[in-house]
Structures are given as C-alpha cells and as structure tokens.
C-alpha cells in the first residue's frame, strides 16, 4: 500500500513494474490488470490511471489508455479492472507503467494493490524439414 498527496507535489505518481525476463526472455502475455484504491474515506479511492506497457526487446512504452473510477463514496474502495475480448491486453510484455493523475476532487489517493495476470510468452515454434 502507498499513498500520494497532491499538496506534496506527488501527482502525477508513477509506478513501474519491471517483469522478470531473465528466464522468460520473450516477456509475458497479459490478460487482466486490476488497480484497487481506497482508505477510510471514499474520496481517497478515486483513480485516474494511465497504463502503458513495454515489450521485450523494445525500451519504448505503448499506451493502453487512461481509465477513471471516481464513483467511490465514504468507506468504499474503487477498482479498475481491465480485460480484452481478444483474451490479451498485451503480448510479450517486459514492463508496465501506471501513472496516477490527481483525481482533482481530493488531495490524495491511497493505492492498495495492482494485480497483473498473465502467462509467460512461449517462443515461436519453427518447423524444420
């Protein structure tokens, strides 16, 4: 758990997850991402989150988009859940970057957890005859 405070200039706040590609050199195929925020008051649960990913072998990041959940009220947590109808949000991922913007209607956001669900990417099979 961590928290970001607007008054201390902590927004935008960035969390970067570098995935272990020492064994899985082709990265990971990501199927779901969840971001959960909140603390005693619902206003600390408001999220404005941009998600970016990097693929193995490329240092650049590609945006998945910006996602907003500012519906939490007192004593509630908020959740942003991302999936894709194709089954994958991104393939061959070696890093994810989450940037949380100031939710504007509060001076802080308490981030409880980020869940990234996926599998190690399998290398391409080549048939030799």
GROMACS .gro file of C-alpha atoms in nm:
model
  129
    1UNK     CA    1   0.000   0.000   0.000
    2UNK     CA    2   0.116   0.351  -0.077
    3UNK     CA    3  -0.044   0.690  -0.094
    4UNK     CA    4   0.006   1.001  -0.300
    5UNK     CA    5  -0.059   1.353  -0.170
    6UNK     CA    6  -0.132   1.646  -0.402
    7UNK     CA    7  -0.002   1.905  -0.156
    8UNK     CA    8   0.345   1.746  -0.166
    9UNK     CA    9   0.357   1.753  -0.546
   10UNK     CA   10   0.332   1.374  -0.571
   11UNK     CA   11   0.094   1.379  -0.870
   12UNK     CA   12   0.130   1.255  -1.129
   13UNK     CA   13   0.254   0.946  -0.946
   14UNK     CA   14   0.417   0.667  -1.146
   15UNK     CA   15   0.456   0.301  -1.052
   16UNK     CA   16   0.673   0.095  -1.289
   17UNK     CA   17   0.672  -0.285  -1.272
   18UNK     CA   18   0.972  -0.448  -1.442
   19UNK     CA   19   0.885  -0.812  -1.506
   20UNK     CA   20   1.146  -1.088  -1.475
   21UNK     CA   21   1.264  -1.168  -1.827
   22UNK     CA   22   1.584  -1.348  -1.730
   23UNK     CA   23   1.409  -1.683  -1.774
   24UNK     CA   24   1.109  -1.577  -1.983
   25UNK     CA   25   1.305  -1.374  -2.237
   26UNK     CA   26   1.002  -1.326  -2.464
   27UNK     CA   27   0.808  -1.150  -2.187
   28UNK     CA   28   0.453  -1.216  -2.072
   29UNK     CA   29   0.109  -1.218  -2.230
   30UNK     CA   30  -0.114  -1.005  -2.006
   31UNK     CA   31  -0.482  -1.098  -1.975
   32UNK     CA   32  -0.602  -0.881  -1.686
   33UNK     CA   33  -0.500  -0.579  -1.479
   34UNK     CA   34  -0.669  -0.463  -1.157
   35UNK     CA   35  -0.598  -0.146  -0.962
   36UNK     CA   36  -0.756  -0.116  -0.616
   37UNK     CA   37  -0.754   0.207  -0.416
   38UNK     CA   38  -0.911   0.344  -0.101
   39UNK     CA   39  -0.882   0.410   0.268
   40UNK     CA   40  -1.114   0.533   0.539
   41UNK     CA   41  -1.299   0.777   0.316
   42UNK     CA   42  -1.417   0.705  -0.034
   43UNK     CA   43  -1.254   1.020  -0.169
   44UNK     CA   44  -0.915   0.854  -0.117
   45UNK     CA   45  -1.029   0.583  -0.358
   46UNK     CA   46  -1.071   0.798  -0.667
   47UNK     CA   47  -0.845   0.682  -0.951
   48UNK     CA   48  -0.737   0.844  -1.277
   49UNK     CA   49  -0.486   0.592  -1.416
   50UNK     CA   50  -0.291   0.567  -1.742
   51UNK     CA   51  -0.147   0.224  -1.824
   52UNK     CA   52   0.150   0.174  -2.055
   53UNK     CA   53   0.348  -0.137  -2.144
   54UNK     CA   54   0.686  -0.219  -2.294
   55UNK     CA   55   0.761  -0.534  -2.492
   56UNK     CA   56   1.075  -0.746  -2.467
   57UNK     CA   57   1.349  -0.604  -2.686
   58UNK     CA   58   1.198  -0.253  -2.709
   59UNK     CA   59   1.263   0.013  -2.445
   60UNK     CA   60   0.965   0.227  -2.553
   61UNK     CA   61   0.621   0.221  -2.393
   62UNK     CA   62   0.280   0.190  -2.563
   63UNK     CA   63  -0.035   0.327  -2.400
   64UNK     CA   64  -0.331   0.103  -2.323
   65UNK     CA   65  -0.530   0.416  -2.233
   66UNK     CA   66  -0.647   0.625  -1.941
   67UNK     CA   67  -0.907   0.479  -1.707
   68UNK     CA   68  -1.114   0.658  -1.444
   69UNK     CA   69  -1.310   0.544  -1.141
   70UNK     CA   70  -1.422   0.830  -0.917
   71UNK     CA   71  -1.752   0.675  -0.806
   72UNK     CA   72  -1.646   0.554  -0.459
   73UNK     CA   73  -1.827   0.710  -0.165
   74UNK     CA   74  -1.739   0.707   0.207
   75UNK     CA   75  -1.597   0.374   0.329
   76UNK     CA   76  -1.575   0.227  -0.022
   77UNK     CA   77  -1.279   0.112  -0.227
   78UNK     CA   78  -1.254   0.161  -0.601
   79UNK     CA   79  -1.140  -0.091  -0.857
   80UNK     CA   80  -1.038  -0.052  -1.216
   81UNK     CA   81  -1.042  -0.389  -1.395
   82UNK     CA   82  -0.903  -0.421  -1.745
   83UNK     CA   83  -0.955  -0.715  -1.980
   84UNK     CA   84  -0.990  -0.751  -2.356
   85UNK     CA   85  -1.235  -0.954  -2.564
   86UNK     CA   86  -0.941  -1.099  -2.762
   87UNK     CA   87  -0.809  -1.252  -2.440
   88UNK     CA   88  -0.495  -1.036  -2.420
   89UNK     CA   89  -0.436  -0.677  -2.322
   90UNK     CA   90  -0.078  -0.700  -2.449
   91UNK     CA   91   0.168  -0.970  -2.558
   92UNK     CA   92   0.542  -1.005  -2.495
   93UNK     CA   93   0.539  -0.754  -2.208
   94UNK     CA   94   0.855  -0.691  -2.004
   95UNK     CA   95   0.740  -0.381  -1.809
   96UNK     CA   96   0.422  -0.197  -1.713
   97UNK     CA   97   0.392   0.167  -1.614
   98UNK     CA   98   0.095   0.301  -1.415
   99UNK     CA   99   0.062   0.678  -1.391
  100UNK     CA  100  -0.196   0.813  -1.147
  101UNK     CA  101  -0.316   1.168  -1.210
  102UNK     CA  102  -0.451   1.398  -0.942
  103UNK     CA  103  -0.818   1.295  -0.912
  104UNK     CA  104  -0.900   1.670  -0.874
  105UNK     CA  105  -1.178   1.629  -0.618
  106UNK     CA  106  -0.947   1.518  -0.336
  107UNK     CA  107  -0.591   1.587  -0.224
  108UNK     CA  108  -0.477   1.225  -0.204
  109UNK     CA  109  -0.521   0.873  -0.335
  110UNK     CA  110  -0.439   0.556  -0.141
  111UNK     CA  111  -0.326   0.274  -0.372
  112UNK     CA  112  -0.391  -0.066  -0.212
  113UNK     CA  113  -0.273  -0.301  -0.486
  114UNK     CA  114  -0.207  -0.357  -0.853
  115UNK     CA  115  -0.272  -0.708  -0.986
  116UNK     CA  116  -0.127  -0.813  -1.322
  117UNK     CA  117  -0.244  -1.150  -1.450
  118UNK     CA  118  -0.090  -1.332  -1.743
  119UNK     CA  119   0.139  -1.611  -1.855
  120UNK     CA  120   0.494  -1.641  -1.978
  121UNK     CA  121   0.506  -1.595  -2.354
  122UNK     CA  122   0.607  -1.905  -2.541
  123UNK     CA  123   0.862  -1.864  -2.819
  124UNK     CA  124   0.754  -1.915  -3.177
  125UNK     CA  125   0.788  -2.274  -3.296
  126UNK     CA  126   0.969  -2.323  -3.624
  127UNK     CA  127   0.926  -2.644  -3.818
  128UNK     CA  128   1.241  -2.760  -3.994
  129UNK     CA  129   1.208  -3.020  -4.267
   0.00000   0.00000   0.00000
